[in-house]
Amino acid sequence: MWLIASELAGVVGLPTTDRNTRECLKKLAEGKPEQARKRQGTRATEYHISLLPAATQAALYKREGKIKLGDQVLELPKDTGAKKYCREALWANWDKTNNNAKEKAKEMLAAVQAVHSLVKDGTKKLDAYHYVAEQFDISFSTIRRAVAKVKDIEACDWAPALLPKHFEVAQAKKAKQFAFITPDAWEFFKADYLRQEQPSMSACYERLKDAAKHNGWEIPSLKSLIRRIEHEVPIQQRVMLREGEHALHQMFPPQERTVEGLHALEWINGDGYQHNVFVRWFNGEILRPKTWFWADVYSRKIVGWRCDISENTDSIRLSLMDVCEKYGIPKEITLDNTRAAANKWMTGGVPNRYRFTVKDDDPLGIIPMMGIKLHWSSVILGKGHGQAKPIERAFGVGGLEEYIDKHPSCAGAYTGANPMAKPDNYGSKAIEAEDFLMAIAKGVEMYNAKEKRDTEICRGFMSFNEAFNASYEAAPIRKATQEQLHVMMLQAEAVRVSRHGTIVLDAGGSLRGRKNRYYHAAMMDYIGQKLVARFDPLQLHDAIEIYTLNGVRICTAECLDKAGYGDTQAAREHKRKRTQFTKANKIAAEAKKEMDALEVAAMMKPLEEEVIPETKVVEPYRPVAIGNTVARVQVEEEAEDDYEQNFSDSVAYLMEQRKKNRL
């Protein structure tokens, strides 16, 4: 790069006039004539840039958009007009700042905008600074620094750029500033506190102080440890380590589903509810019964229920029959995978029935037989959760407990929701079963009729009944036939046909080995095969209906021996007590048997030293002959007195032991 004096005047390191610059260049070129030459077409002398001082060279290269690094001259990147700051970072910092800092930034923004407006109108910058500083009651240096902060920043991003730095610095300092604690002491405290026994932090701190004395640790105060553990261990990890994986799962926000795409009775869900009421049941036993409820998913209305001493297949089956008879057949059902709901009589034939042993010859259950699609509620980490079925809301605060368990007719029989909430009149009486069933009916009626329900469909002004009826009138409903209702009313049992074409039912119990036998000629074609017998549990001596495993009706079989008695409800109760009796006596029998074995072992004769019997034949002793005379052989006879005495002692000992325990 060659330059003349007029082009170099005023550059850093050179005079400002052409004449003085020319004289300066002549002095620099003395002794280096090769770096000075005449410019072609003129009388001016031009000089090579390497002749100039380093500062002058840097200024010239910068003016040309270049930079010199060693012996190389590189082109500087050209300014494309792009922003030289990150807008996202500025506004992210704005979101993390508190309101006080934001208000200060807004006040400073107004002052900076005033300065730029004055300068734009022709006011000198210094005059604008003084005027704005006086008007906004801030110092000159403060407004000047604020204007410098927004240099090369677009006006729409000035607010986050003017945030005071002290808040950000304080937050960063606070995050790292904790009282000193010995590393081993900190690990000791975390290991003690973050365990599933959930010890209190104060107790952990007491143990830490005790260990610190023994190990010479330096520890801060309890409040300092609380701040430190909240900063270093996130809440999710604390819940996981102290409360377990299921509690961590519960922290995840639940999924919200809409039911606007459904209609009344399209989808129902059911669950059992254990009442907190002492009831004198029909058999005289005082217990807390359990009711199975069916609720419409669309409107949340209770559409069916049956109460029994426990959650069982009969209550589910008969309550579903009530729903189908009164309203119609639902299209889909959601159930828990319980023993009562997931047995083969209710859900047999469903491929994902993860209860009991699923066999190819299982009979078709009532739910798939009715053409209802079954959905199992989710089970996570071995536990259910109330988010799975809408009916769970009916069992919560303000639900069926308020309308049924706390009904005036149940006064004195209410037990409280838990052992810590027992009323003062706990156990003072037990309500009769008939009265309690009436209380359930009245409670369900009031629950469905309550107005201004805050649900997606009721919208704060309708009741469950009104929401259900409004959709039910225009919905396509499948009505149940008498045959379908008859199937649900009857209980089922899988039996094998004997070689005589008869079947035997165990549901009625047995009397002196006698059971109910049923016969029809059509069953002769199914000898050795399994069939499904459907019967009225209260009329076991009447005819029963016979079906194949896949639900095809075969015939009506007549009872040959009317030996049945009782109903399945009584039989189930008797079986429960019999099972408890058998289990208890089985344990007692095993304990008794083990005790007798120990007694027998103690009474046995202790081990004695083995007595080796004497030989019966004695080899004669043949002495060495002395001369021609042979010694006389004397045969030693065995004494039998000792043998007979031992035998008689043993017999006497055995007789004594036999008579020892005789009454």
CSV table of N, CA and C in Angstrom, one decimal, residues 335-442:
chain,number,residue,atom,x,y,z
A,335,LEU,N,-63.3,-50.4,34.4
A,335,LEU,CA,-63.3,-51.2,35.7
A,335,LEU,C,-61.9,-51.3,36.3
A,336,ASP,N,-61.8,-51.5,37.6
A,336,ASP,CA,-60.5,-51.9,38.2
A,336,ASP,C,-60.3,-53.4,38.0
A,337,ASN,N,-59.0,-53.8,37.9
A,337,ASN,CA,-58.7,-55.2,37.7
A,337,ASN,C,-58.7,-55.9,39.0
A,338,THR,N,-59.9,-56.0,39.7
A,338,THR,CA,-60.0,-56.6,41.0
A,338,THR,C,-60.5,-58.1,40.8
A,339,ARG,N,-60.4,-58.8,41.8
A,339,ARG,CA,-60.8,-60.2,41.8
A,339,ARG,C,-62.3,-60.3,41.5
A,340,ALA,N,-63.1,-59.4,42.0
A,340,ALA,CA,-64.6,-59.5,41.8
A,340,ALA,C,-65.0,-59.1,40.4
A,341,ALA,N,-64.2,-58.1,39.8
A,341,ALA,CA,-64.6,-57.6,38.5
A,341,ALA,C,-63.9,-58.4,37.4
A,342,ALA,N,-62.7,-58.9,37.6
A,342,ALA,CA,-61.9,-59.5,36.5
A,342,ALA,C,-62.0,-61.0,36.5
A,343,ASN,N,-63.1,-61.6,37.1
A,343,ASN,CA,-63.2,-63.0,37.0
A,343,ASN,C,-63.8,-63.4,35.7
A,344,LYS,N,-63.8,-64.7,35.4
A,344,LYS,CA,-64.3,-65.2,34.1
A,344,LYS,C,-65.8,-65.0,33.8
A,345,TRP,N,-66.6,-64.9,34.9
A,345,TRP,CA,-68.0,-64.7,34.7
A,345,TRP,C,-68.4,-63.3,34.3
A,346,MET,N,-67.6,-62.3,34.6
A,346,MET,CA,-67.9,-61.0,34.2
A,346,MET,C,-67.1,-60.6,32.9
A,347,THR,N,-65.8,-61.0,32.9
A,347,THR,CA,-64.9,-60.5,31.8
A,347,THR,C,-64.3,-61.6,31.0
A,348,GLY,N,-64.8,-62.8,31.1
A,348,GLY,CA,-64.2,-64.0,30.4
A,348,GLY,C,-64.2,-63.7,28.9
A,349,GLY,N,-63.1,-64.1,28.2
A,349,GLY,CA,-62.9,-63.8,26.8
A,349,GLY,C,-62.2,-62.5,26.5
A,350,VAL,N,-62.0,-61.6,27.5
A,350,VAL,CA,-61.3,-60.4,27.2
A,350,VAL,C,-59.8,-60.8,27.2
A,351,PRO,N,-59.1,-60.4,26.1
A,351,PRO,CA,-57.7,-60.9,26.0
A,351,PRO,C,-56.7,-60.4,27.0
A,352,ASN,N,-57.0,-59.2,27.5
A,352,ASN,CA,-56.0,-58.6,28.5
A,352,ASN,C,-56.5,-58.6,29.9
A,353,ARG,N,-57.2,-59.7,30.2
A,353,ARG,CA,-57.7,-59.9,31.6
A,353,ARG,C,-56.6,-60.5,32.4
A,354,TYR,N,-55.8,-59.6,33.1
A,354,TYR,CA,-54.6,-60.1,33.8
A,354,TYR,C,-55.0,-60.5,35.3
A,355,ARG,N,-55.9,-61.3,35.4
A,355,ARG,CA,-56.4,-61.9,36.7
A,355,ARG,C,-56.7,-63.4,36.5
A,356,PHE,N,-56.3,-64.2,37.4
A,356,PHE,CA,-56.6,-65.6,37.4
A,356,PHE,C,-55.9,-66.2,36.1
A,357,THR,N,-56.1,-67.5,36.0
A,357,THR,CA,-55.5,-68.2,34.8
A,357,THR,C,-56.4,-68.1,33.6
A,358,VAL,N,-55.9,-67.5,32.6
A,358,VAL,CA,-56.7,-67.3,31.4
A,358,VAL,C,-56.6,-68.6,30.5
A,359,LYS,N,-57.7,-69.3,30.4
A,359,LYS,CA,-57.8,-70.6,29.6
A,359,LYS,C,-58.6,-70.4,28.3
A,360,ASP,N,-58.2,-71.3,27.4
A,360,ASP,CA,-59.0,-71.3,26.1
A,360,ASP,C,-60.4,-71.6,26.3
A,361,ASP,N,-60.7,-72.5,27.3
A,361,ASP,CA,-62.1,-72.9,27.4
A,361,ASP,C,-62.9,-72.1,28.5
A,362,ASP,N,-62.4,-70.9,28.8
A,362,ASP,CA,-63.1,-70.0,29.7
A,362,ASP,C,-64.4,-69.6,29.1
A,363,PRO,N,-65.5,-69.6,29.9
A,363,PRO,CA,-66.8,-69.1,29.3
A,363,PRO,C,-66.7,-67.7,29.0
A,364,LEU,N,-67.6,-67.3,28.0
A,364,LEU,CA,-67.6,-65.9,27.6
A,364,LEU,C,-68.3,-65.1,28.8
A,365,GLY,N,-67.7,-64.0,29.3
A,365,GLY,CA,-68.2,-63.2,30.4
A,365,GLY,C,-69.4,-62.4,30.0
A,366,ILE,N,-70.1,-61.9,31.0
A,366,ILE,CA,-71.3,-61.1,30.7
A,366,ILE,C,-71.0,-59.9,30.0
A,367,ILE,N,-70.0,-59.2,30.3
A,367,ILE,CA,-69.7,-57.9,29.7
A,367,ILE,C,-69.4,-58.0,28.2
A,368,PRO,N,-68.4,-58.9,27.8
A,368,PRO,CA,-68.3,-59.1,26.3
A,368,PRO,C,-69.5,-59.7,25.6
A,369,MET,N,-70.2,-60.5,26.4
A,369,MET,CA,-71.4,-61.1,25.8
A,369,MET,C,-72.5,-60.1,25.4
A,370,MET,N,-72.5,-59.0,26.2
A,370,MET,CA,-73.5,-57.9,26.0
A,370,MET,C,-73.0,-57.0,24.9
A,371,GLY,N,-71.8,-57.2,24.3
A,371,GLY,CA,-71.3,-56.3,23.3
A,371,GLY,C,-70.7,-55.0,23.9
A,372,ILE,N,-70.2,-55.1,25.1
A,372,ILE,CA,-69.7,-53.9,25.8
A,372,ILE,C,-68.1,-54.0,25.7
A,373,LYS,N,-67.5,-52.9,25.3
A,373,LYS,CA,-66.1,-52.8,25.3
A,373,LYS,C,-65.5,-52.5,26.7
A,374,LEU,N,-64.6,-53.3,27.1
A,374,LEU,CA,-64.1,-53.2,28.5
A,374,LEU,C,-62.7,-52.5,28.5
A,375,HIS,N,-62.5,-51.6,29.4
A,375,HIS,CA,-61.3,-50.9,29.7
A,375,HIS,C,-60.9,-51.1,31.1
A,376,TRP,N,-59.6,-51.5,31.3
A,376,TRP,CA,-59.1,-51.6,32.7
A,376,TRP,C,-58.5,-50.3,33.1
A,377,SER,N,-58.7,-49.9,34.4
A,377,SER,CA,-58.1,-48.7,34.9
A,377,SER,C,-56.6,-49.0,35.1
A,378,SER,N,-55.8,-47.9,35.0
A,378,SER,CA,-54.4,-48.1,35.1
A,378,SER,C,-53.9,-48.3,36.5
A,379,VAL,N,-52.9,-49.1,36.6
A,379,VAL,CA,-52.2,-49.3,37.9
A,379,VAL,C,-50.7,-49.0,37.7
A,380,ILE,N,-50.2,-48.1,38.5
A,380,ILE,CA,-48.9,-47.6,38.3
A,380,ILE,C,-48.1,-47.9,39.6
A,381,LEU,N,-46.9,-48.7,39.3
A,381,LEU,CA,-46.0,-49.0,40.4
A,381,LEU,C,-46.8,-49.8,41.5
A,382,GLY,N,-47.7,-50.7,41.1
A,382,GLY,CA,-48.4,-51.5,42.0
A,382,GLY,C,-49.5,-50.8,42.8
A,383,LYS,N,-49.8,-49.6,42.5
A,383,LYS,CA,-50.9,-48.9,43.2
A,383,LYS,C,-51.8,-48.2,42.2
A,384,GLY,N,-53.1,-48.1,42.6
A,384,GLY,CA,-54.0,-47.4,41.8
A,384,GLY,C,-54.0,-45.9,42.1
A,385,HIS,N,-54.7,-45.1,41.4
A,385,HIS,CA,-54.7,-43.7,41.7
A,385,HIS,C,-56.1,-43.1,41.2
A,386,GLY,N,-56.6,-42.2,42.0
A,386,GLY,CA,-57.9,-41.7,41.8
A,386,GLY,C,-58.1,-40.9,40.5
A,387,GLN,N,-57.1,-40.7,39.7
A,387,GLN,CA,-57.2,-40.0,38.5
A,387,GLN,C,-57.8,-40.9,37.4
A,388,ALA,N,-57.8,-42.2,37.6
A,388,ALA,CA,-58.1,-43.2,36.6
A,388,ALA,C,-59.6,-43.2,36.2
A,389,LYS,N,-60.5,-43.0,37.2
A,389,LYS,CA,-62.0,-43.1,37.0
A,389,LYS,C,-62.7,-41.9,37.6
A,390,PRO,N,-63.6,-41.3,36.8
A,390,PRO,CA,-64.4,-40.2,37.3
A,390,PRO,C,-65.2,-40.5,38.6
A,391,ILE,N,-65.6,-41.7,38.8
A,391,ILE,CA,-66.4,-42.1,39.9
A,391,ILE,C,-65.7,-41.9,41.2
A,392,GLU,N,-64.3,-41.9,41.2
A,392,GLU,CA,-63.6,-41.6,42.4
A,392,GLU,C,-63.9,-40.3,43.1
A,393,ARG,N,-64.3,-39.3,42.2
A,393,ARG,CA,-64.7,-38.0,42.8
A,393,ARG,C,-66.0,-38.1,43.7
A,394,ALA,N,-66.8,-39.1,43.4
A,394,ALA,CA,-68.0,-39.3,44.2
A,394,ALA,C,-67.7,-39.8,45.6
A,395,PHE,N,-66.5,-40.4,45.8
A,395,PHE,CA,-66.2,-40.9,47.1
A,395,PHE,C,-65.4,-39.9,47.9
A,396,GLY,N,-65.1,-38.7,47.4
A,396,GLY,CA,-64.3,-37.8,48.1
A,396,GLY,C,-65.1,-36.8,49.0
A,397,VAL,N,-64.5,-35.7,49.2
A,397,VAL,CA,-65.1,-34.7,50.1
A,397,VAL,C,-66.4,-34.2,49.5
A,398,GLY,N,-67.5,-34.2,50.3
A,398,GLY,CA,-68.8,-33.7,49.8
A,398,GLY,C,-69.5,-34.7,48.9
A,399,GLY,N,-69.0,-35.9,48.9
A,399,GLY,CA,-69.6,-37.0,48.0
A,399,GLY,C,-70.6,-37.8,48.7
A,400,LEU,N,-70.6,-39.1,48.3
A,400,LEU,CA,-71.7,-40.0,48.8
A,400,LEU,C,-71.6,-40.2,50.3
A,401,GLU,N,-70.5,-40.0,50.9
A,401,GLU,CA,-70.4,-40.2,52.4
A,401,GLU,C,-71.3,-39.2,53.1
A,402,GLU,N,-71.4,-37.9,52.6
A,402,GLU,CA,-72.2,-36.9,53.2
A,402,GLU,C,-73.7,-37.3,53.0
A,403,TYR,N,-74.1,-37.9,51.9
A,403,TYR,CA,-75.5,-38.1,51.6
A,403,TYR,C,-75.9,-39.5,52.2
A,404,ILE,N,-75.0,-40.4,52.4
A,404,ILE,CA,-75.4,-41.8,52.8
A,404,ILE,C,-74.9,-42.1,54.2
A,405,ASP,N,-73.6,-42.1,54.4
A,405,ASP,CA,-73.1,-42.5,55.7
A,405,ASP,C,-73.5,-41.5,56.8
A,406,LYS,N,-73.7,-40.2,56.5
A,406,LYS,CA,-74.0,-39.3,57.5
A,406,LYS,C,-75.5,-38.9,57.4
A,407,HIS,N,-76.3,-39.8,56.9
A,407,HIS,CA,-77.8,-39.6,56.8
A,407,HIS,C,-78.3,-39.7,58.3
A,408,PRO,N,-79.4,-38.9,58.6
A,408,PRO,CA,-79.9,-38.9,59.9
A,408,PRO,C,-80.3,-40.3,60.4
A,409,SER,N,-80.7,-41.2,59.5
A,409,SER,CA,-81.1,-42.6,60.0
A,409,SER,C,-79.8,-43.4,60.4
A,410,CYS,N,-78.6,-42.9,60.1
A,410,CYS,CA,-77.4,-43.6,60.5
A,410,CYS,C,-76.7,-43.0,61.7
A,411,ALA,N,-77.5,-42.1,62.4
A,411,ALA,CA,-76.9,-41.4,63.6
A,411,ALA,C,-76.6,-42.5,64.6
A,412,GLY,N,-75.4,-42.5,65.2
A,412,GLY,CA,-75.0,-43.5,66.2
A,412,GLY,C,-74.3,-44.7,65.6
A,413,ALA,N,-74.5,-44.9,64.3
A,413,ALA,CA,-73.9,-46.0,63.6
A,413,ALA,C,-72.7,-45.6,62.8
A,414,TYR,N,-72.5,-44.3,62.6
A,414,TYR,CA,-71.4,-43.8,61.8
A,414,TYR,C,-70.1,-44.0,62.5
A,415,THR,N,-69.1,-44.5,61.8
A,415,THR,CA,-67.8,-44.8,62.4
A,415,THR,C,-66.7,-43.8,62.2
A,416,GLY,N,-66.9,-42.8,61.3
A,416,GLY,CA,-65.9,-41.9,61.0
A,416,GLY,C,-65.1,-42.3,59.8
A,417,ALA,N,-64.5,-41.4,59.1
A,417,ALA,CA,-63.7,-41.7,57.9
A,417,ALA,C,-62.4,-42.5,58.2
A,418,ASN,N,-61.9,-42.4,59.4
A,418,ASN,CA,-60.7,-43.1,59.7
A,418,ASN,C,-60.7,-43.2,61.2
A,419,PRO,N,-59.8,-44.1,61.8
A,419,PRO,CA,-59.7,-44.3,63.2
A,419,PRO,C,-59.5,-43.0,64.0
A,420,MET,N,-58.9,-42.0,63.4
A,420,MET,CA,-58.7,-40.7,64.2
A,420,MET,C,-59.9,-39.8,64.1
A,421,ALA,N,-60.9,-40.2,63.4
A,421,ALA,CA,-62.1,-39.3,63.2
A,421,ALA,C,-63.3,-39.9,63.7
A,422,LYS,N,-63.2,-40.7,64.8
A,422,LYS,CA,-64.4,-41.4,65.4
A,422,LYS,C,-65.2,-40.3,66.1
A,423,PRO,N,-66.6,-40.4,65.9
A,423,PRO,CA,-67.4,-39.5,66.6
A,423,PRO,C,-67.6,-39.9,68.1
A,424,ASP,N,-68.1,-39.1,68.9
A,424,ASP,CA,-68.2,-39.4,70.3
A,424,ASP,C,-69.2,-40.5,70.6
A,425,ASN,N,-70.2,-40.7,69.7
A,425,ASN,CA,-71.2,-41.7,69.8
A,425,ASN,C,-70.8,-43.0,69.0
A,426,TYR,N,-69.5,-43.2,68.8
A,426,TYR,CA,-69.0,-44.3,68.0
A,426,TYR,C,-69.5,-45.6,68.6
A,427,GLY,N,-70.1,-46.5,67.8
A,427,GLY,CA,-70.5,-47.8,68.2
A,427,GLY,C,-71.7,-47.8,69.1
A,428,SER,N,-72.5,-46.7,69.2
A,428,SER,CA,-73.6,-46.7,70.1
A,428,SER,C,-74.8,-47.5,69.5
A,429,LYS,N,-74.9,-47.7,68.2
A,429,LYS,CA,-75.9,-48.5,67.6
A,429,LYS,C,-75.5,-49.0,66.3
A,430,ALA,N,-76.3,-49.9,65.7
A,430,ALA,CA,-76.1,-50.4,64.4
A,430,ALA,C,-77.4,-50.3,63.6
A,431,ILE,N,-77.4,-49.7,62.5
A,431,ILE,CA,-78.6,-49.5,61.7
A,431,ILE,C,-79.0,-50.8,61.0
A,432,GLU,N,-80.3,-51.1,60.9
A,432,GLU,CA,-80.8,-52.3,60.3
A,432,GLU,C,-80.5,-52.2,58.8
A,433,ALA,N,-80.4,-53.4,58.2
A,433,ALA,CA,-80.0,-53.5,56.8
A,433,ALA,C,-81.1,-52.9,55.9
A,434,GLU,N,-82.4,-53.1,56.2
A,434,GLU,CA,-83.4,-52.5,55.4
A,434,GLU,C,-83.4,-51.0,55.4
A,435,ASP,N,-83.2,-50.4,56.6
A,435,ASP,CA,-83.1,-49.0,56.7
A,435,ASP,C,-81.9,-48.4,56.0
A,436,PHE,N,-80.8,-49.1,56.1
A,436,PHE,CA,-79.6,-48.6,55.4
A,436,PHE,C,-79.8,-48.6,53.9
A,437,LEU,N,-80.4,-49.7,53.3
A,437,LEU,CA,-80.6,-49.7,51.9
A,437,LEU,C,-81.5,-48.5,51.5
A,438,MET,N,-82.5,-48.2,52.3
A,438,MET,CA,-83.3,-47.0,52.0
A,438,MET,C,-82.5,-45.7,52.1
A,439,ALA,N,-81.5,-45.6,53.0
A,439,ALA,CA,-80.7,-44.5,53.1
A,439,ALA,C,-79.8,-44.3,51.9
A,440,ILE,N,-79.3,-45.5,51.4
A,440,ILE,CA,-78.5,-45.4,50.1
A,440,ILE,C,-79.3,-44.9,49.0
A,441,ALA,N,-80.5,-45.4,48.8
A,441,ALA,CA,-81.4,-45.0,47.7
A,441,ALA,C,-81.7,-43.5,47.8
A,442,LYS,N,-82.0,-43.0,49.0
A,442,LYS,CA,-82.3,-41.6,49.2
A,442,LYS,C,-81.0,-40.7,49.0
